[in-house]
CSV table of C-alpha atoms in Angstrom, one decimal:
chain,number,residue,atom,x,y,z
I,1,MET,CA,75.6,-103.5,-70.4
I,2,SER,CA,75.6,-100.1,-72.0
I,3,ASP,CA,75.6,-96.4,-71.1
I,4,VAL,CA,72.2,-94.3,-71.0
I,5,VAL,CA,72.6,-90.8,-70.6
I,6,THR,CA,69.8,-89.3,-68.5
I,7,GLY,CA,68.1,-86.0,-69.0
I,8,GLU,CA,70.3,-84.7,-66.3
I,9,ALA,CA,73.4,-85.7,-68.4
I,10,VAL,CA,74.2,-88.7,-66.2
I,11,ALA,CA,75.4,-92.1,-67.6
I,12,LEU,CA,73.9,-95.1,-66.4
I,13,ASP,CA,74.8,-98.8,-66.9
I,14,LEU,CA,72.0,-100.3,-68.1
I,15,ARG,CA,71.4,-104.2,-69.1
I,16,ILE,CA,70.8,-104.2,-72.9
I,17,ALA,CA,68.1,-107.0,-74.0
I,18,GLN,CA,70.0,-109.9,-76.1
I,19,LEU,CA,68.7,-110.9,-79.1
I,20,PRO,CA,67.7,-114.4,-78.2
I,21,SER,CA,65.2,-112.8,-75.8
I,22,ARG,CA,63.9,-110.4,-77.9
I,23,LEU,CA,63.4,-113.1,-80.6
I,24,THR,CA,61.6,-115.2,-77.9
I,25,ALA,CA,59.3,-112.2,-76.8
I,26,ALA,CA,58.7,-111.4,-80.2
I,27,PHE,CA,57.7,-114.6,-81.3
I,28,LEU,CA,55.1,-114.8,-78.1
I,29,ASP,CA,53.8,-111.4,-79.3
I,30,VAL,CA,52.9,-112.8,-83.2
I,31,VAL,CA,51.1,-115.8,-81.6
I,32,VAL,CA,48.8,-113.5,-79.5
I,33,MET,CA,48.4,-111.4,-82.4
I,34,LEU,CA,47.9,-114.5,-84.9
I,35,VAL,CA,45.4,-115.9,-82.4
I,36,GLY,CA,43.6,-112.6,-81.7
I,37,TYR,CA,43.5,-112.3,-85.7
I,38,SER,CA,42.2,-115.5,-86.2
I,39,VAL,CA,39.6,-115.1,-83.5
I,40,LEU,CA,38.4,-111.9,-84.9
I,41,LEU,CA,38.3,-113.1,-88.3
I,42,LEU,CA,36.1,-116.2,-87.2
I,43,ILE,CA,33.8,-113.8,-85.5
I,44,LEU,CA,33.3,-111.9,-88.5
I,45,PHE,CA,32.6,-114.9,-90.8
I,46,GLN,CA,30.0,-116.0,-88.4
I,47,ALA,CA,28.4,-112.4,-88.3
I,48,GLY,CA,27.9,-112.9,-92.2
I,49,LEU,CA,31.1,-112.2,-93.9
I,50,GLU,CA,31.2,-115.8,-95.2
I,51,GLY,CA,29.0,-115.2,-98.2
I,52,ALA,CA,30.3,-111.8,-98.8
I,53,ASP,CA,32.2,-110.6,-102.1
I,54,ASP,CA,35.7,-111.9,-102.5
I,55,ALA,CA,36.8,-108.3,-102.7
I,56,LEU,CA,35.2,-107.1,-99.4
I,57,VAL,CA,36.4,-110.3,-97.5
I,58,ALA,CA,39.9,-109.4,-98.8
I,59,GLY,CA,39.8,-105.6,-97.9
I,60,VAL,CA,38.4,-106.5,-94.4
I,61,SER,CA,40.8,-109.0,-93.8
I,62,VAL,CA,43.8,-106.6,-94.6
I,63,VAL,CA,42.4,-103.9,-92.4
I,64,LEU,CA,41.7,-106.5,-89.3
I,65,LEU,CA,45.4,-107.5,-89.8
I,66,VAL,CA,46.9,-104.2,-89.7
I,67,LEU,CA,44.3,-103.3,-86.8
I,68,VAL,CA,45.7,-106.2,-85.0
I,69,PHE,CA,49.3,-106.1,-85.7
I,70,LEU,CA,49.4,-102.2,-85.4
I,71,GLY,CA,46.7,-101.8,-82.2
I,72,TYR,CA,48.0,-104.4,-80.1
I,73,PRO,CA,51.7,-103.4,-79.7
I,74,VAL,CA,51.1,-100.1,-79.8
I,75,THR,CA,48.3,-100.2,-77.2
I,76,MET,CA,50.3,-102.5,-75.0
I,77,GLU,CA,53.5,-100.5,-75.0
I,78,THR,CA,51.5,-97.2,-74.5
I,79,LEU,CA,49.5,-98.6,-71.5
I,80,THR,CA,52.3,-100.6,-69.8
I,81,ARG,CA,55.2,-98.0,-70.5
I,82,GLY,CA,57.0,-100.1,-73.2
I,83,ARG,CA,55.8,-103.8,-72.4
I,84,SER,CA,53.9,-106.4,-74.4
I,85,LEU,CA,53.0,-109.7,-73.2
I,86,GLY,CA,56.0,-111.3,-74.7
I,87,LYS,CA,58.1,-108.5,-72.9
I,88,MET,CA,56.5,-109.2,-69.9
I,89,ALA,CA,56.9,-112.8,-70.0
I,90,LEU,CA,60.9,-112.4,-70.8
I,91,GLY,CA,61.3,-109.4,-68.2
I,92,LEU,CA,62.0,-106.9,-71.3
I,93,ARG,CA,60.9,-103.2,-71.3
I,94,VAL,CA,61.1,-100.4,-74.2
I,95,VAL,CA,62.6,-97.1,-72.9
I,96,ARG,CA,63.7,-93.6,-74.7
I,97,ASP,CA,67.4,-93.5,-75.4
I,98,ASP,CA,67.6,-91.4,-72.4
I,99,GLY,CA,66.2,-94.1,-70.0
I,100,GLY,CA,62.7,-92.6,-69.6
I,101,PRO,CA,59.6,-94.1,-70.1
I,102,ILE,CA,58.1,-94.2,-74.0
I,103,THR,CA,55.0,-92.4,-74.7
I,104,PHE,CA,52.2,-93.3,-77.6
I,105,ARG,CA,54.5,-91.5,-80.2
I,106,HIS,CA,57.4,-93.6,-79.8
I,107,ALA,CA,55.3,-96.9,-79.5
I,108,LEU,CA,53.4,-95.8,-82.8
I,109,VAL,CA,56.5,-95.3,-84.8
I,110,ARG,CA,57.9,-98.8,-83.6
I,111,GLY,CA,54.5,-100.1,-84.4
I,112,LEU,CA,54.5,-98.8,-87.7
I,113,VAL,CA,58.1,-99.7,-88.8
I,114,GLY,CA,57.7,-103.1,-87.4
I,115,LEU,CA,54.5,-103.6,-89.5
I,116,ALA,CA,56.0,-102.4,-92.7
I,117,LEU,CA,59.4,-104.4,-92.2
I,118,GLU,CA,59.8,-106.6,-89.4
I,119,ARG,CA,56.4,-108.4,-88.7
I,120,PRO,CA,56.4,-112.0,-90.0
I,121,GLY,CA,53.7,-112.8,-92.1
I,122,VAL,CA,52.3,-109.0,-93.1
I,123,PHE,CA,54.1,-107.3,-96.0
I,124,LEU,CA,57.8,-109.0,-96.0
I,125,ALA,CA,56.9,-112.3,-94.8
I,126,THR,CA,60.6,-113.6,-94.8
I,127,LEU,CA,62.6,-110.6,-95.7
I,128,GLY,CA,61.2,-108.3,-93.1
I,129,PRO,CA,62.1,-110.2,-89.9
I,130,ALA,CA,65.6,-111.5,-91.4
I,131,VAL,CA,66.5,-107.3,-92.2
I,132,GLY,CA,65.4,-106.6,-88.3
I,133,MET,CA,67.4,-109.4,-86.8
I,134,LEU,CA,70.6,-108.4,-88.7
I,135,VAL,CA,70.4,-104.9,-87.9
I,136,SER,CA,69.9,-105.7,-84.3
I,137,MET,CA,72.7,-108.2,-84.5
I,138,PHE,CA,75.3,-105.1,-85.8
I,139,SER,CA,73.9,-102.5,-83.2
I,140,ALA,CA,75.8,-101.7,-80.5
I,141,ARG,CA,72.6,-101.2,-78.4
I,142,GLY,CA,70.7,-104.2,-80.0
I,143,LYS,CA,68.4,-101.6,-81.6
I,144,ARG,CA,66.0,-103.0,-84.3
I,145,ILE,CA,65.0,-100.3,-87.2
I,146,GLY,CA,62.0,-99.5,-85.4
I,147,ASP,CA,64.3,-98.6,-82.3
I,148,MET,CA,66.4,-96.3,-84.4
I,149,ALA,CA,63.4,-94.6,-85.9
I,150,ALA,CA,61.6,-94.0,-82.6
I,151,GLY,CA,64.8,-93.2,-80.5
I,152,THR,CA,64.1,-96.0,-78.1
I,153,VAL,CA,66.1,-99.2,-76.7
I,154,VAL,CA,65.0,-102.4,-75.3
I,155,LEU,CA,66.3,-103.3,-71.6
I,156,GLN,CA,66.6,-106.4,-69.7
I,157,GLU,CA,64.6,-105.5,-66.7
I,158,ARG,CA,64.2,-108.5,-65.0
I,159,VAL,CA,67.7,-109.8,-63.8
I,160,PRO,CA,68.7,-113.0,-61.5
I,161,ALA,CA,68.2,-112.2,-58.0
I,162,ARG,CA,71.0,-111.3,-55.7
I,163,PRO,CA,71.7,-111.6,-52.3
I,164,LEU,CA,70.4,-108.8,-50.0
I,165,TRP,CA,72.7,-106.1,-48.9
I,166,THR,CA,72.6,-105.4,-45.2
I,167,PRO,CA,73.9,-102.1,-43.8
I,168,VAL,CA,76.8,-102.8,-41.2
I,169,MET,CA,77.8,-99.8,-39.0
I,170,PRO,CA,81.5,-98.7,-40.0
I,171,TYR,CA,83.3,-98.9,-36.8
I,172,PRO,CA,84.9,-95.3,-36.6
I,173,LEU,CA,81.4,-93.9,-36.9
I,174,ALA,CA,79.7,-96.0,-33.9
I,175,ARG,CA,79.9,-93.2,-31.4
I,176,TRP,CA,78.7,-90.5,-33.7
I,177,ALA,CA,76.0,-92.3,-35.2
I,178,PRO,CA,73.7,-92.3,-32.0
I,179,THR,CA,74.0,-88.7,-31.8
I,180,LEU,CA,72.1,-88.2,-35.1
I,181,ASP,CA,68.6,-86.8,-35.7
I,182,LEU,CA,66.7,-88.8,-38.0
I,183,THR,CA,63.4,-87.4,-38.1
I,184,ARG,CA,63.5,-86.0,-41.4
I,185,PHE,CA,65.1,-89.1,-43.2
I,186,ASP,CA,62.3,-90.6,-44.2
I,187,ASP,CA,61.6,-94.1,-46.0
I,188,ALA,CA,61.7,-92.7,-49.3
I,189,LEU,CA,65.3,-91.3,-49.0
I,190,ALA,CA,66.5,-94.2,-47.2
I,191,LEU,CA,65.2,-96.2,-50.1
I,192,GLN,CA,67.1,-94.2,-52.4
I,193,VAL,CA,70.4,-94.6,-50.3
I,194,ARG,CA,69.7,-98.3,-50.0
I,195,GLN,CA,69.4,-98.6,-53.9
I,196,PHE,CA,72.6,-96.7,-54.4
I,197,LEU,CA,74.8,-98.7,-52.0
I,198,ASP,CA,73.1,-101.9,-53.5
I,199,ARG,CA,73.9,-101.0,-57.1
I,200,ALA,CA,76.9,-98.9,-56.9
I,201,GLY,CA,79.3,-101.6,-58.2
I,202,GLU,CA,77.1,-101.7,-61.5
I,203,LEU,CA,77.5,-98.0,-62.3
I,204,SER,CA,80.3,-96.0,-64.3
I,205,PRO,CA,82.9,-94.3,-62.0
I,206,GLY,CA,81.2,-90.7,-63.2
I,207,ALA,CA,77.7,-92.0,-62.4
I,208,ARG,CA,78.7,-93.4,-59.1
I,209,GLU,CA,80.3,-90.1,-57.8
I,210,ALA,CA,77.6,-87.8,-59.1
I,211,LEU,CA,74.8,-89.9,-57.6
I,212,ALA,CA,77.1,-90.2,-54.2
I,213,ALA,CA,77.5,-86.5,-53.9
I,214,GLU,CA,73.8,-86.0,-54.8
I,215,LEU,CA,72.7,-88.4,-52.1
I,216,VAL,CA,75.2,-87.1,-49.6
I,217,GLY,CA,74.1,-83.5,-50.1
I,218,GLU,CA,70.3,-84.4,-49.5
I,219,VAL,CA,71.0,-86.4,-46.5
I,220,ARG,CA,73.1,-83.7,-44.8
I,221,SER,CA,70.5,-81.3,-45.6
I,222,ARG,CA,67.9,-83.7,-43.5
I,223,THR,CA,70.0,-84.9,-40.7
I,224,THR,CA,72.2,-83.5,-38.0
I,225,PRO,CA,75.1,-83.4,-37.0
I,226,ASP,CA,77.6,-83.7,-39.9
I,227,PRO,CA,79.7,-86.5,-39.9
I,228,PRO,CA,83.4,-86.3,-38.5
I,229,PRO,CA,85.7,-84.5,-41.0
I,230,GLY,CA,87.2,-87.0,-43.6
I,231,THR,CA,84.5,-89.2,-43.3
I,232,PRO,CA,83.9,-91.2,-47.0
I,233,GLY,CA,80.9,-90.7,-48.4
I,234,TRP,CA,79.9,-94.4,-48.9
I,235,ALA,CA,80.5,-94.6,-45.0
I,236,TYR,CA,78.4,-91.7,-44.4
I,237,LEU,CA,75.5,-93.3,-46.2
I,238,THR,CA,76.1,-96.9,-44.6
I,239,ALA,CA,76.1,-95.7,-41.0
I,240,LEU,CA,72.8,-93.6,-41.5
I,241,LEU,CA,71.0,-96.8,-42.6
I,242,ALA,CA,73.0,-98.9,-40.1
I,243,GLU,CA,71.7,-96.6,-37.3
I,244,ARG,CA,68.1,-96.4,-38.6
I,245,ARG,CA,68.2,-100.1,-38.6
I,246,ARG,CA,69.4,-100.5,-34.8
I,247,ARG,CA,67.0,-98.0,-33.6
I,248,GLU,CA,63.9,-99.6,-35.4
I,249,GLU,CA,65.1,-103.2,-34.1
I,250,GLU,CA,65.5,-101.5,-30.5
I,251,ARG,CA,61.8,-100.6,-30.5
I,252,ALA,CA,60.9,-103.7,-31.8
I,253,LEU,CA,62.7,-105.5,-29.0
I,254,ARG,CA,60.9,-103.3,-26.6
I,255,ALA,CA,57.4,-103.6,-28.0
I,256,ALA,CA,58.0,-107.5,-27.8
I,257,GLY,CA,59.6,-106.9,-23.8
I,258,LEU,CA,62.6,-108.7,-25.0
I,259,PRO,CA,66.1,-107.7,-23.5
I,260,PRO,CA,68.0,-104.9,-25.4
I,261,MET,CA,70.8,-105.1,-27.7
I,262,PRO,CA,74.4,-104.6,-25.6
I,263,PRO,CA,75.2,-101.2,-25.4
I,264,GLY,CA,77.2,-99.7,-28.0
I,265,TRP,CA,76.5,-102.9,-30.5
I,266,TYR,CA,75.0,-102.8,-33.9
I,267,PRO,CA,73.4,-105.4,-36.0
I,268,GLY,CA,76.2,-107.2,-37.8
I,269,TRP,CA,78.7,-107.1,-35.2
I,270,PRO,CA,80.1,-109.9,-33.0
I,271,VAL,CA,78.7,-109.9,-29.9
I,272,PRO,CA,81.1,-108.3,-27.2
I,273,GLY,CA,83.5,-110.8,-25.8
I,274,HIS,CA,83.6,-112.8,-29.2
I,275,ALA,CA,86.2,-112.4,-31.8
I,276,ALA,CA,86.5,-109.5,-33.8
I,277,PRO,CA,84.9,-109.9,-37.4
I,278,GLY,CA,86.8,-109.7,-41.0
I,279,PRO,CA,86.2,-106.7,-43.0
I,280,TYR,CA,83.0,-105.0,-42.6
I,281,GLY,CA,79.9,-104.7,-44.9
I,282,GLN,CA,78.6,-106.5,-47.7
I,283,GLY,CA,78.0,-106.3,-51.2
I,284,PRO,CA,79.7,-103.8,-53.4
I,285,TYR,CA,81.1,-101.7,-50.3
I,286,ALA,CA,82.3,-104.7,-48.3
I,287,GLY,CA,85.8,-104.0,-46.9
I,288,GLY,CA,87.2,-101.7,-44.5
I,289,PRO,CA,89.2,-101.5,-41.0
I,290,THR,CA,89.2,-105.0,-39.3
I,291,GLN,CA,89.7,-103.8,-35.9
I,292,ALA,CA,87.6,-104.7,-33.0
I,293,PRO,CA,84.1,-102.7,-32.6
I,294,PRO,CA,84.1,-99.8,-30.3
I,295,HIS,CA,82.6,-101.6,-27.4
I,296,PRO,CA,82.3,-99.6,-24.1
I,297,GLY,CA,86.0,-99.2,-22.8
I,298,ALA,CA,87.5,-100.3,-26.2
I,299,PRO,CA,90.2,-98.2,-27.3
I,300,SER,CA,89.8,-95.0,-29.3
I,301,GLN,CA,88.3,-95.5,-32.6
I,302,ALA,CA,90.8,-95.9,-35.7
I,303,PRO,CA,91.1,-94.1,-38.8
I,304,TYR,CA,89.6,-95.3,-42.0
I,305,ALA,CA,91.8,-97.6,-43.8
I,306,GLY,CA,91.1,-100.0,-46.7
I,307,GLY,CA,88.0,-98.9,-47.7
I,308,PRO,CA,86.4,-100.5,-50.7
I,309,PRO,CA,87.2,-99.7,-54.2
I,310,PRO,CA,86.8,-97.2,-55.7
I,311,TYR,CA,87.4,-95.3,-52.1
I,312,ALA,CA,90.5,-97.3,-51.3
I,313,SER,CA,93.1,-94.4,-51.8
I,314,GLY,CA,92.3,-91.9,-49.5
I,315,PRO,CA,90.4,-91.1,-45.8
I,316,ALA,CA,87.7,-89.0,-47.7
I,317,GLY,CA,87.5,-90.4,-51.1
I,318,PRO,CA,85.2,-89.3,-53.9
I,319,GLY,CA,81.4,-88.5,-52.8
I,320,ALA,CA,82.5,-87.7,-49.3
I,321,PRO,CA,80.9,-84.7,-47.4
I,322,PRO,CA,83.5,-81.8,-46.9
I,323,PRO,CA,84.9,-81.1,-43.7
């Protein structure tokens, strides 16, 4: 993991590609380039280069070598925003130091440096790859010489699948949530909120609180009424997703002609009359009050207690909307 500072001066924790995966991706790319070079050279020989002067053959071979070993990585990384065939196979991507997509300039600088110093079998057949590997090993962010020259870094884009996080309504907000007007809480904003809550545990504290405050402000500008005073920001965002999910499931049940959900009940809660659950929620924001859900006739809602880290110390916590 490494901090990448975005253009908005927010530090994000991103997974830096490890040397073994980069070497495997580079090997696959070299195989592709060698095959392409051999095929093109064979075509040229079939087209009449076989009987040409030795100097011409050598010159054409060098030009073709440069075109393939420079044109392939530059073209692929420009068109795919940082991916070659080898990187696609290993789930890697080249990005700028600020986390943004690379452009032709970045790809060209990486390609030129790689052609001159790091591509095996080009100019420095053994020394170049060794230098590039050593530089990458001693770089804190796994950068080779081309990355340093271009201002780029290679990230591990594909990570092992994790269990899906499901928002569960925080009990103290169960009576407030049905009053929400979610007309302007569209799919795009809901996806941003879900992605933040799902990956909040992977962000640095500063980045987490900055993104939480930004999302809370955006959501409050699109929904009414405001949450009760002292509501933690994580609980506010989770309640919006849970309420949205409840309404969607109720519409689906009505459309299918099935019985509605029990009044005052939310998906993820125990059915009324059954034992109360443990800490509500899943994923990085699991944990919270363990009192029974506020079914009709239940005692008044309890205050927030024992919220998930890093919001466990107070009733509001960082990222919460102001009272």
